[in-house]
XYZ file of C-alpha atoms in Angstrom:
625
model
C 27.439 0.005 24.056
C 25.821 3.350 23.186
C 26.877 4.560 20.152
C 25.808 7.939 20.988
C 28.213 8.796 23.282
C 31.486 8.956 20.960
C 33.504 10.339 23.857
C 33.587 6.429 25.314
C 35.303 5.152 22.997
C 38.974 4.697 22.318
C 40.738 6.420 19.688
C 42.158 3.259 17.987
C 41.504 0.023 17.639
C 41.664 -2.892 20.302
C 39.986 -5.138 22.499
C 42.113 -5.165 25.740
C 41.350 -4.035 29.346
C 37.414 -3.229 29.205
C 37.638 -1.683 25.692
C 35.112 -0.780 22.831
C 35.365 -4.654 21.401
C 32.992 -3.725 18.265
C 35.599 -1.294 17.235
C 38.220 -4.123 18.114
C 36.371 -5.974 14.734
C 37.808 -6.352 11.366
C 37.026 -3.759 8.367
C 34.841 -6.502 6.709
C 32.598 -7.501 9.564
C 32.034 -3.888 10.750
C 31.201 -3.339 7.526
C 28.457 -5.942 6.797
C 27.062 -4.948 10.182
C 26.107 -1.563 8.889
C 25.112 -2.985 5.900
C 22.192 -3.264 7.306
C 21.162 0.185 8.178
C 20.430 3.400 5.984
C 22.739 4.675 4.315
C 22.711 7.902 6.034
C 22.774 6.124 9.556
C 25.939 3.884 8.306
C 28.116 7.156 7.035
C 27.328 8.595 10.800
C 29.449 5.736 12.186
C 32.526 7.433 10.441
C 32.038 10.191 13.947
C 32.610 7.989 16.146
C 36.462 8.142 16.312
C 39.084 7.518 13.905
C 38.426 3.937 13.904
C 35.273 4.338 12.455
C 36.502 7.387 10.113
C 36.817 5.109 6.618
C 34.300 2.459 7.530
C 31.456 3.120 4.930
C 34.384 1.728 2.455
C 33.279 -1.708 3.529
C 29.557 -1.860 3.349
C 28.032 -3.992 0.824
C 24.647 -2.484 1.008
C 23.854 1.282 -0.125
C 20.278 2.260 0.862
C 18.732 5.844 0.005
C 15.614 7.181 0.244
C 14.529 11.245 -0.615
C 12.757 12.002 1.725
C 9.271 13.612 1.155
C 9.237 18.020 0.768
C 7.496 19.553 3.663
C 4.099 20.376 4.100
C 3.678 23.835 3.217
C 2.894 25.588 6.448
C -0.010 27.940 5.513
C -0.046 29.815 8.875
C 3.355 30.790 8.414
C 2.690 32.212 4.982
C 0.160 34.383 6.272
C 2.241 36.475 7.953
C 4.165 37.836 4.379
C 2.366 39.800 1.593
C 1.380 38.548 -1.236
C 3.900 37.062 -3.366
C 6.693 36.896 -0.960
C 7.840 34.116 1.507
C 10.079 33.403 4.160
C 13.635 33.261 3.207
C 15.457 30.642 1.360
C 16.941 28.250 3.774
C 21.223 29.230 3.869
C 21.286 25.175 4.909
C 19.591 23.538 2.077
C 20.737 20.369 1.383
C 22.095 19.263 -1.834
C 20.297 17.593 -4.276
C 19.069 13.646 -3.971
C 21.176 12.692 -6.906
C 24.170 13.678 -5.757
C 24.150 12.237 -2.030
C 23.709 8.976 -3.482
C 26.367 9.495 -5.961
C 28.329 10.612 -2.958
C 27.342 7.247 -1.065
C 29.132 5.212 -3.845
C 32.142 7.270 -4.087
C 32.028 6.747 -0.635
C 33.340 2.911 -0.665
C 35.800 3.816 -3.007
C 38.093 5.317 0.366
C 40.682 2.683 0.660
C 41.846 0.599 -1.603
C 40.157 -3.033 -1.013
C 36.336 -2.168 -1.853
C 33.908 -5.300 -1.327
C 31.750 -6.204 -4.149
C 28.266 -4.436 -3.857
C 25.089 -6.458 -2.872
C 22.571 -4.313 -2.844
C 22.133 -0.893 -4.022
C 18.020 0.505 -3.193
C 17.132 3.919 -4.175
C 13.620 5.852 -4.075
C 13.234 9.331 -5.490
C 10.446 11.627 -4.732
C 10.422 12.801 -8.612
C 12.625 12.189 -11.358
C 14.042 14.557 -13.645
C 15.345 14.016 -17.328
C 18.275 15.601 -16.149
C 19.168 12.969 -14.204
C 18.940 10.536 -16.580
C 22.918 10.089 -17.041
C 23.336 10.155 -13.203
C 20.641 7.598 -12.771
C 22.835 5.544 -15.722
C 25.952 5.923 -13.544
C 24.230 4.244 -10.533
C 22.900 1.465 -12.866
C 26.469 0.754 -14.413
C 28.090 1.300 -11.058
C 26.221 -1.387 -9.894
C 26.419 -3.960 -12.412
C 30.279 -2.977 -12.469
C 30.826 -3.982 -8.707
C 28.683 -6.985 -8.661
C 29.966 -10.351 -7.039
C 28.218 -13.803 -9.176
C 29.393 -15.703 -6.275
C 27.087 -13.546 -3.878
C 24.490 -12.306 -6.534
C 22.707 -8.389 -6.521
C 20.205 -6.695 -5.828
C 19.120 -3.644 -7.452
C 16.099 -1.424 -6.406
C 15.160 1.516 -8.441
C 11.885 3.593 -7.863
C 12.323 7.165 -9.321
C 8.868 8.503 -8.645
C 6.697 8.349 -5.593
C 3.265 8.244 -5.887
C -0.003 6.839 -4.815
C -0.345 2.885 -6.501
C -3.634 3.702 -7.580
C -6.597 6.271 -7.881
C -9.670 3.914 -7.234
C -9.988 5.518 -3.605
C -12.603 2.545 -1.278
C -16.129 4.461 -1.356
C -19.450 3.309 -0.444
C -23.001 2.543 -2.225
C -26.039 2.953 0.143
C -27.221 -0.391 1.015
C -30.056 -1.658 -1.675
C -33.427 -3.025 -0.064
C -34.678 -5.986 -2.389
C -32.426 -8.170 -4.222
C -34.949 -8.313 -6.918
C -34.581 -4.912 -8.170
C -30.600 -5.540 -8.456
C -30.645 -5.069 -11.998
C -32.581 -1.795 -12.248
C -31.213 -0.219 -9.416
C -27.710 -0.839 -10.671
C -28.465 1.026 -13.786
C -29.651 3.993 -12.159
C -26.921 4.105 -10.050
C -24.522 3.811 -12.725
C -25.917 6.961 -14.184
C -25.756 8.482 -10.768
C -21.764 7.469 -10.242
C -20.654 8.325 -13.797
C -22.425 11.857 -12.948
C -20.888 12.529 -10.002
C -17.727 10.915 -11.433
C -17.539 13.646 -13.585
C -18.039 16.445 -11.670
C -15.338 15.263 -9.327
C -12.874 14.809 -12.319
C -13.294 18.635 -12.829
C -13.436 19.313 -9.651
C -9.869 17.761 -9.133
C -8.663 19.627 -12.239
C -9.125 22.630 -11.134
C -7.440 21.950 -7.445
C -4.756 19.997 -9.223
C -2.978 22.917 -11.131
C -1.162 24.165 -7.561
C 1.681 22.374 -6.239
C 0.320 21.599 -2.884
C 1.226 17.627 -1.593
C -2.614 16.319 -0.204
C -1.691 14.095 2.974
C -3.744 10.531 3.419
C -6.164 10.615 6.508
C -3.687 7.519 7.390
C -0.417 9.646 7.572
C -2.687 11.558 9.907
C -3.252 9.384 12.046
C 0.059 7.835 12.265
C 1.372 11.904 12.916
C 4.189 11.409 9.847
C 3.619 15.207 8.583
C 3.528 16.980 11.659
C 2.675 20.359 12.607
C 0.213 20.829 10.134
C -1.751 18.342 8.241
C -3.732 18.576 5.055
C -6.821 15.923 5.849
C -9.864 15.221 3.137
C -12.970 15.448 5.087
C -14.666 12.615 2.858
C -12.940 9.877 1.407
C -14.267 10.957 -2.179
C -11.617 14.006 -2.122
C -9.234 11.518 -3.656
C -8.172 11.887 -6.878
C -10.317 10.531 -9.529
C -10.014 8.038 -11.679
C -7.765 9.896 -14.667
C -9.832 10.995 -17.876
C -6.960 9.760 -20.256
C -3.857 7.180 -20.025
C -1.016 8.832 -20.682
C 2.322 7.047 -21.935
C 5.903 8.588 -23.820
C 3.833 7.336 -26.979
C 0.838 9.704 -26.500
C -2.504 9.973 -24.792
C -5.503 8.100 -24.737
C -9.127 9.788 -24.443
C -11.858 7.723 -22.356
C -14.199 6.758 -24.604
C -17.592 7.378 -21.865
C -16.316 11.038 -20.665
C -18.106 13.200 -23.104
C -16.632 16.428 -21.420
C -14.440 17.249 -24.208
C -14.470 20.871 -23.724
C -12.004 19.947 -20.356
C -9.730 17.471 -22.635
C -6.450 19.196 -23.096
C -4.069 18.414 -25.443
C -0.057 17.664 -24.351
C 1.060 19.808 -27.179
C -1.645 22.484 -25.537
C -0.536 22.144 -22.595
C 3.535 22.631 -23.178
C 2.273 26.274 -24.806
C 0.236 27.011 -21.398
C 3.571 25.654 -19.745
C 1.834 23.457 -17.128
C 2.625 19.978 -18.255
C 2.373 17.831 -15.456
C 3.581 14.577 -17.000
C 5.950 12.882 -14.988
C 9.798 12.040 -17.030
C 9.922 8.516 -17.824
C 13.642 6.810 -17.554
C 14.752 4.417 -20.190
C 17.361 1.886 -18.297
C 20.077 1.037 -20.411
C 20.319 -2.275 -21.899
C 23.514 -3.534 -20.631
C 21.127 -4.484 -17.172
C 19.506 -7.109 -18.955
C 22.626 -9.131 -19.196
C 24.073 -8.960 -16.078
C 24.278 -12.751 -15.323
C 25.068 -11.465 -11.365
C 21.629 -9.973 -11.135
C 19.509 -12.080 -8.596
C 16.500 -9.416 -7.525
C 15.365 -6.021 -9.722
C 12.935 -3.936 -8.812
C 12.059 -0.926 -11.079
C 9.582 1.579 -10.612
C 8.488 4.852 -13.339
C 10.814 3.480 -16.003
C 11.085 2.785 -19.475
C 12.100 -1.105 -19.990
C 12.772 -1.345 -23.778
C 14.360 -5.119 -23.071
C 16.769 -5.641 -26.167
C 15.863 -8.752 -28.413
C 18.754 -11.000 -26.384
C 17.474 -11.549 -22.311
C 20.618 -13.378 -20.569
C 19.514 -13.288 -16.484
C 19.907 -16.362 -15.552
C 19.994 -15.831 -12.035
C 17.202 -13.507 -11.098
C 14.660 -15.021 -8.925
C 12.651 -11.459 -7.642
C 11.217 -9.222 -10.696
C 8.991 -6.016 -9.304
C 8.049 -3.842 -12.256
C 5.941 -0.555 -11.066
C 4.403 1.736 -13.387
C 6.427 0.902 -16.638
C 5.748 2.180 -19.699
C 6.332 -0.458 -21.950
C 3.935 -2.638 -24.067
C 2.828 -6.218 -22.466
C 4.770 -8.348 -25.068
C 7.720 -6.125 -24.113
C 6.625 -7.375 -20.536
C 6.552 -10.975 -20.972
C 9.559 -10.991 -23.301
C 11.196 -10.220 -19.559
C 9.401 -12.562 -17.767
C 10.323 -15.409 -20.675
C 13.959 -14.286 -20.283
C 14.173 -15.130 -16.274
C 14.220 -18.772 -16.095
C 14.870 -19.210 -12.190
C 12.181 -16.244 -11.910
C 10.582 -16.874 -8.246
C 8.581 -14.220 -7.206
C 6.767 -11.943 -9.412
C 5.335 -8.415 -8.694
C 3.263 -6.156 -11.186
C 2.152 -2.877 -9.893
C 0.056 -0.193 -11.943
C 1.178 -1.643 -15.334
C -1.463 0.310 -17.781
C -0.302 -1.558 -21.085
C -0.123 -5.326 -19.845
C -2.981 -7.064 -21.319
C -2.332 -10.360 -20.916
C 0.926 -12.624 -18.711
C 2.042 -16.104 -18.738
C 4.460 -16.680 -16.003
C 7.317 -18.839 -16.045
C 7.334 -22.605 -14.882
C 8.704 -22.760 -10.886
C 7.303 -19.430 -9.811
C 6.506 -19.315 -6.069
C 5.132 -15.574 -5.310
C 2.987 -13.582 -8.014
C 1.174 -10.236 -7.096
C -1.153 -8.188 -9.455
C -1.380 -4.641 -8.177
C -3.679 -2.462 -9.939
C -2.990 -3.793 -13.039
C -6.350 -2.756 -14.653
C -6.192 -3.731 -18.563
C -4.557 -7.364 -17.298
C -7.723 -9.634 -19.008
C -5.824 -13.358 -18.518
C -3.191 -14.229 -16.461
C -1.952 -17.917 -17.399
C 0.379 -20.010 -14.819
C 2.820 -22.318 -16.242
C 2.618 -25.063 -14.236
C 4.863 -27.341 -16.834
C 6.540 -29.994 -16.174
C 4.758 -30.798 -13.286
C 2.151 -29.387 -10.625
C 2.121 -25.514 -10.268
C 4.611 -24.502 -7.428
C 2.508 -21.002 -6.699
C 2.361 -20.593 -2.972
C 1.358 -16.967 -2.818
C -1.002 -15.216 -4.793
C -2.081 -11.330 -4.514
C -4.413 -9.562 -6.233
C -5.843 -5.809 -6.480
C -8.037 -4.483 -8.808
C -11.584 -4.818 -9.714
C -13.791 -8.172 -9.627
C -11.923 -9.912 -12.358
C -13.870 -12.225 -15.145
C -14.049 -16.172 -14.725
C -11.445 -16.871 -16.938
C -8.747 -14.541 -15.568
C -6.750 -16.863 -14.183
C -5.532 -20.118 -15.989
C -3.297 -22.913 -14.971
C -2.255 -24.757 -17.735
C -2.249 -28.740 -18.214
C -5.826 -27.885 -16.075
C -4.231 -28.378 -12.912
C -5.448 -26.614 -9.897
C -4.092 -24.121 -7.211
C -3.868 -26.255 -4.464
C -0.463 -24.922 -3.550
C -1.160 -21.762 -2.561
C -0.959 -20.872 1.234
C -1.522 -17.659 1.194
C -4.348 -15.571 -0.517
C -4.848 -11.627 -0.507
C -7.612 -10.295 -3.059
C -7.947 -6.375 -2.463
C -10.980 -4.852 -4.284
C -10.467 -1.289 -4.685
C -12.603 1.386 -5.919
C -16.480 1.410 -5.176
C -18.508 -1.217 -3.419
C -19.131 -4.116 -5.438
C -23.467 -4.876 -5.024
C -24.264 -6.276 -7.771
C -25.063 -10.160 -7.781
C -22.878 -10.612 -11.182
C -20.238 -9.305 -9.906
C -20.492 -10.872 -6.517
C -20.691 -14.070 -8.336
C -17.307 -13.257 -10.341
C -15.679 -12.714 -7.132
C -17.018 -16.135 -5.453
C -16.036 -18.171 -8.477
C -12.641 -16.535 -7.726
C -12.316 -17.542 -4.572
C -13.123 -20.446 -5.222
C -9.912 -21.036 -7.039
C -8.008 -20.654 -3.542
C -10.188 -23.035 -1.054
C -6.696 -25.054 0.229
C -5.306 -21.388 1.269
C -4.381 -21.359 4.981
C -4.064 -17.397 5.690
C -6.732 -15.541 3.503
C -6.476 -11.579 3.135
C -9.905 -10.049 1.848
C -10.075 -6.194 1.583
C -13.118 -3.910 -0.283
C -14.168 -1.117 0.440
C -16.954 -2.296 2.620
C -15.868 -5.223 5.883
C -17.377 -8.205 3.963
C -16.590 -8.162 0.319
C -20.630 -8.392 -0.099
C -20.458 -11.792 1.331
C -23.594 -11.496 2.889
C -25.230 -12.138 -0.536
C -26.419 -15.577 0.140
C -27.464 -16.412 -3.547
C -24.353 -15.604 -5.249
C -21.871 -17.550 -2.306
C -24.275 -20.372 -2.451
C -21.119 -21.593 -4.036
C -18.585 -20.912 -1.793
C -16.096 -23.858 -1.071
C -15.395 -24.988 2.267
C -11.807 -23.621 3.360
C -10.908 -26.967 5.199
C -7.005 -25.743 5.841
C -7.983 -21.649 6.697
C -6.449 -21.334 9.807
C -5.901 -17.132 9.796
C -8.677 -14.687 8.410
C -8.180 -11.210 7.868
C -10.884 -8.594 6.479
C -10.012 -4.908 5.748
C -12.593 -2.551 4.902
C -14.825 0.049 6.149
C -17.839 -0.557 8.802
C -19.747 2.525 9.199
C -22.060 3.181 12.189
C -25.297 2.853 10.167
C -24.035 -0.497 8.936
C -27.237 -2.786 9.512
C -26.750 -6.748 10.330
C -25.081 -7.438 7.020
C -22.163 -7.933 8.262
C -23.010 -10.809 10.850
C -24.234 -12.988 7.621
C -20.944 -12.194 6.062
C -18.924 -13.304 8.562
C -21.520 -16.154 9.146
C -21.163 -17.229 5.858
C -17.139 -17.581 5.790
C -16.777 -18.771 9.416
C -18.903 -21.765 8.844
C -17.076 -22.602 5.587
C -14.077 -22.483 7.788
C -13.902 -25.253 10.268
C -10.692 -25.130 11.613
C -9.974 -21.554 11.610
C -7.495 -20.541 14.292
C -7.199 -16.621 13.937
C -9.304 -13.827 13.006
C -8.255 -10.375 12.044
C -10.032 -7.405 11.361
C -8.748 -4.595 10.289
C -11.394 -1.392 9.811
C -10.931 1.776 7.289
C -10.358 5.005 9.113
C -13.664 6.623 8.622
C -13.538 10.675 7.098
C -13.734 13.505 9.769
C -16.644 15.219 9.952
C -17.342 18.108 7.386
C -21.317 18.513 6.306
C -22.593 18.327 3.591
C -20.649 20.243 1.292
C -17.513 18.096 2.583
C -16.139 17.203 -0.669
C -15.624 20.779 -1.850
C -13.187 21.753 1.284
C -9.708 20.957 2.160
C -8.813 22.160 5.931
C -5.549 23.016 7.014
C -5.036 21.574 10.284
C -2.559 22.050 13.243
C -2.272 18.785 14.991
C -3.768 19.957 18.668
C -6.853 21.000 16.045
C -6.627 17.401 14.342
C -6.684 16.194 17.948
C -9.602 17.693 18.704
C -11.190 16.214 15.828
C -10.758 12.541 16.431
C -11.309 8.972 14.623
C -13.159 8.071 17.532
C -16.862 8.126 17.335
C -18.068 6.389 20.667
C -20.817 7.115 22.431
C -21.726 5.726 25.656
C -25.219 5.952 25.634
C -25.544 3.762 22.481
C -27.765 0.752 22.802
C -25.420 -2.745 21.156
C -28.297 -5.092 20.460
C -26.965 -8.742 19.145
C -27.671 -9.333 15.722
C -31.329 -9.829 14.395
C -30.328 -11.840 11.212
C -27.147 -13.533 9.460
C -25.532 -14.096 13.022
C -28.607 -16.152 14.410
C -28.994 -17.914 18.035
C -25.730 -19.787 17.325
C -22.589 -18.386 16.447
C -20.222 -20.571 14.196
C -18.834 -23.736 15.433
C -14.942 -22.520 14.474
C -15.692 -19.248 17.022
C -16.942 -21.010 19.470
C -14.379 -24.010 19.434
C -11.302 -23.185 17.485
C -10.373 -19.338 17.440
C -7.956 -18.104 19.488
C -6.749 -14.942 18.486
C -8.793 -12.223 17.503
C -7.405 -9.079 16.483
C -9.551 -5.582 15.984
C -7.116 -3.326 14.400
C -7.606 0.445 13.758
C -11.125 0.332 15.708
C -12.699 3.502 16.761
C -15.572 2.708 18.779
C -18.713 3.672 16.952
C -21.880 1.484 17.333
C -21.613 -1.227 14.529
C -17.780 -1.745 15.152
C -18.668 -1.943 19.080
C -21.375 -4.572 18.188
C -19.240 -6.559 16.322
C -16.445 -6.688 18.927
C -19.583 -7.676 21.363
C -20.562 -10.319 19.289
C -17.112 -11.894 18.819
C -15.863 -11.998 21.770
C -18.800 -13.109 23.721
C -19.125 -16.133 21.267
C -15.528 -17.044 21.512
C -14.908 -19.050 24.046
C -11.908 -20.403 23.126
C -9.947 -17.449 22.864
C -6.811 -16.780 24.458
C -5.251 -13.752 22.932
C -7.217 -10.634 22.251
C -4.869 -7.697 20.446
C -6.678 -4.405 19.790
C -5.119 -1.014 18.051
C -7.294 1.823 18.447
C -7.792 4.979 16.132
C -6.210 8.131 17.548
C -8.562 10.165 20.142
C -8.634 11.547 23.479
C -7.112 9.051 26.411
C -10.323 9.398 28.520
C -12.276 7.437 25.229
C -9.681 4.972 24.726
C -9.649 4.012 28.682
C -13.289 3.418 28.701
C -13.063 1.096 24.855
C -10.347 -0.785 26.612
C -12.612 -1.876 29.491
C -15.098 -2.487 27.749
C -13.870 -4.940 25.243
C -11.750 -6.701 28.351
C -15.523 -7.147 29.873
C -16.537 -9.207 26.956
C -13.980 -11.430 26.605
C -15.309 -14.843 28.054
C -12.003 -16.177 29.149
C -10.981 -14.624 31.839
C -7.304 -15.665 31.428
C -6.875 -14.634 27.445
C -3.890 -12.448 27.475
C -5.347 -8.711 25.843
C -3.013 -6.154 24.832
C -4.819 -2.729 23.858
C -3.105 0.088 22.406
């Protein structure tokens, strides 16, 4: 049945004679069927015909989401003088708060309303005036709840990026030997050029103009026109003071303190910036119905007494609130299951609760010790994520001593700048270490690799006996030398039985000289086109690799892989290499899935044939899009 065509269907309700028998269904199941849609797309059903008029009243599930402002079109500003724009729209929409106030009115239509399930809500920016609205929502919720059935309650009020450590590059060192030295200087060099990107930033940040990711453009989501950073250090900088409702915090190493303005300063200028914080209301934290909360830009201030029994999924984002505040939570969620912290700036230190299953650490930068309860018995942790900087050896405890042979699946995400330096390297193989029973391991840095090509400080590294999937994330420039054939030597051959590989490569910055940090280009999208992700070149010699590969490939590609997936690859000569090497050595493959960066068709056809020509089985399926 299309459900576009409302003129098919019949005016009331039945299921005789070649009828509409959806509309033929009862008030309840019609209802949990678009339960499972948007809100938006649910209240369209009410056009449909009279049937359909009231039958928002009997969702369960009410799911909003602002959508983002639009790009401002630059081109079309042009054509007013200065100061003056186009006309306000007649049509504007009303404001975010009230359409979802709307949407639970809404069920309120007829008389029998079903107990609410769900209720997810993301706001672009929150406002202190909607604090009481945002209270309503909360009650509302915690009013209509079911204990038999449980809720679920999803509140981010401000969308922004999880954190400001964009992936950047060093330049590859020559001698190991000179490590230490070299790092120095180069710390000197980064906190220089830190610096002068901080005030850079500060002076583009003061206009309200929304800065697109180079992955939005590719995936066209702000269409015509495009804001794209020609170099992936135009992204903001890593921010010169944490800022809470208490106050603000100076960095001790930033010595620019003619730049360093004040909040009260900055309220006179009347440019403060500083996002409004919400404080939920207390009652929450005793609804015994709650089963999953997710909060995100909010003030927590948990009361002394914690009664939720039945929550199982905790997501905090961005809180403001003090780590003991934090764990008082955690303490207070004895079925707690799954466990999410995301750009928590005041959590120090966490001791999760005996039976949890799932725990990701997001950007958590202060976190110094995380502890797993693993009391009475064996820990139960089957997934464990992680993304931040190389943490120390003794960031992660288990106590009794136990170890983390439960967990399945492993992603560790190092963000921010390359990681070179043998200490750290070292930190980051003594984590791993921690996770050798994991069968599907996610590593992402910001080069492909992690710096596992280091042989000294992986001499270390555990054999994965139970890896069966593989997946690295990071960039691979075309000037990468043969590093990355010993890094992938080195973890292939520590995983025998490894089944899948994935490889998923950083969209590299377009092309903008020399002086490409200092411009932002405005875009159309037959212009962003034109300058494509793709960088192949046919005339580009692929020699096989000269070290870390050697005459043998690993006995898992040669034997045991059969999938390999290149996602996000765009063709230029190291990337092209790779792909060469790979699939030429695996001769057991049977599935070969490739996504390719955005470019012109003519490009793509000839990167598609020429990664079908390497694969050595003939009969692999390959899908390449």
């Amino acid at each position: 049945m299309d459900l576009d065509q409302p003129q098919t269907m019949p005016t009331s309700g039945g299921g005789g004679g070649g009828g509409d028998r959806l509309s033929a269904l009862s008030d309840g199941v019609i209802g949990h069927i678009l339960s499972f849609l948007p809100a938006k797309e649910a209240a369209r059903a009410a056009v449909l015909s009279s049937r359909w008029r009231h039958t928002f009243a009997a969702v369960h599930t009410v799911s909003l989401v602002e959508p983002d402002p639009p790009v401002v079109d630059h081109y079309e500003l042009a054509r007013y003088s200065p100061g003056w724009g186009p006309p306000p729209d007649p049509n504007q929409p009303p404001p975010f708060t009230n359409v979802v106030s709307a949407a639970l009115l809404a069920r309120h239509r007829r008389a029998a309303v079903p107990p609410l399930r769900a209720l997810h809500v993301s706001t672009v920016g929150y406002c202190r005036s909607d604090a009481s609205l945002v209270d309503q929502w909360i009650a509302y919720a915690v009013n209509q709840a079911d204990p038999a059935v449980g809720l679920d309650l999803d509140l981010r009020l401000h969308r922004e990026p999880l954190c400001d450590k964009a992936y950047s590059l060093r330049r590859r060192r020559g001698a190991s030997a000179d490590h230490a030295d070299q790092d120095t200087d180069d710390d000197d060099d980064d906190e220089d050029a830190s610096r002068k990107r901080r005030r850079w930033w500060r002076s583009r940040s003061r206009s309200p103009v929304r800065y697109a990711s180079i992955e939005d453009a590719n995936l066209g989501l702000s269409p015509p026109y495009m804001y794209i950073p020609r170099s992936p250090s135009l992204s903001p900088p890593p921010p010169r003071r944490s800022c809470s409702p208490q106050g603000c915090d100076e960095d001790d190493d930033d010595d620019d303190d003619e730049d360093v303005i004040s909040s009260d300063e900055k309220s006179t200028r009347g440019y403060d910036y500083t996002p409004a914080v919400h404080a939920v209301p207390s009652g929450l934290f005793s609804c015994a119905a709650l089963r999953s909360l997710s909060l995100g830009h909010c003030l927590l201030a948990p009361p002394a007494a914690i009664a939720l029994p039945s929550l199982e999924t905790l997501l905090l984002a961005r809180v403001s609130d003090a780590g003991s505040d934090v764990q008082r939570l955690i303490s207070g969620c004895p079925r707690l299951a799954d466990l999410t912290l995301e750009a928590c700036a005041k959590v120090t230190a966490l001791t999760t609760v005996a039976g949890l299953r799932r725990l990701a650490l997001r950007c958590c930068h202060a976190l110094r010790t995380v502890a797993v309860d693993a009391s009475p018995g064996p820990p139960r942790l089957q997934a464990f994520e992680y993304r931040g900087s190389v943490p120390d050896d003794t960031f992660l405890t288990i106590h009794g001593g136990a170890s983390l042979t439960t967990v399945a699946y492993c992603k560790i995400d190092i963000c921010g700048e390359e990681v070179t330096s043998s200490s750290e390297l070292a930190k980051l193989s003594a984590f791993l270490r921690l996770f050798a029973g994991a069968k599907h391991l996610h590593l992402e840095s910001a080069r492909l690799g992690s710096g596992l090509d280091d042989a000294a400080a992986f001499a270390t590294l555990p054999t994965f006996s139970a890896l069966s999937h593989l997946e690295l994330r990071g960039y691979l420039p075309n000037d990468d030398d043969d590093a990355i054939y010993a890094a992938l030597t080195m973890i292939l051959e520590r995983a025998p039985n490894l089944e899948t590989l994935s490889l998923v490569f950083h969209p590299e910055p377009l092309d903008g000289g020399d002086d490409a940090m200092l411009h932002i280009t405005y875009y159309k999208e037959e212009e962003l086109y034109d300058k494509h992700l793709l960088s192949y070149n046919r005339h580009s010699v692929l020699a096989a690799p000269t070290s870390g590969g050697g005459a043998m490939a690993p006995a898992c590609l040669r034997r045991r892989v059969r999938e390999i997936n290149l996602v996000h690859y765009q063709g230029g000569a190291a990337q092209r290499t790779l792909a060469m090497y790979l699939l030429r050595s695996a001769a057991a493959i049977g599935e070969l899935g490739c996504e390719l960066a955005m470019g012109p068709l003519w490009i793509q056809d000839e990167l598609a044939r020429e990664l079908e020509g390497w694969v050595m089985n003939k009969a692999a399926i390959v899908n390449i899009g």
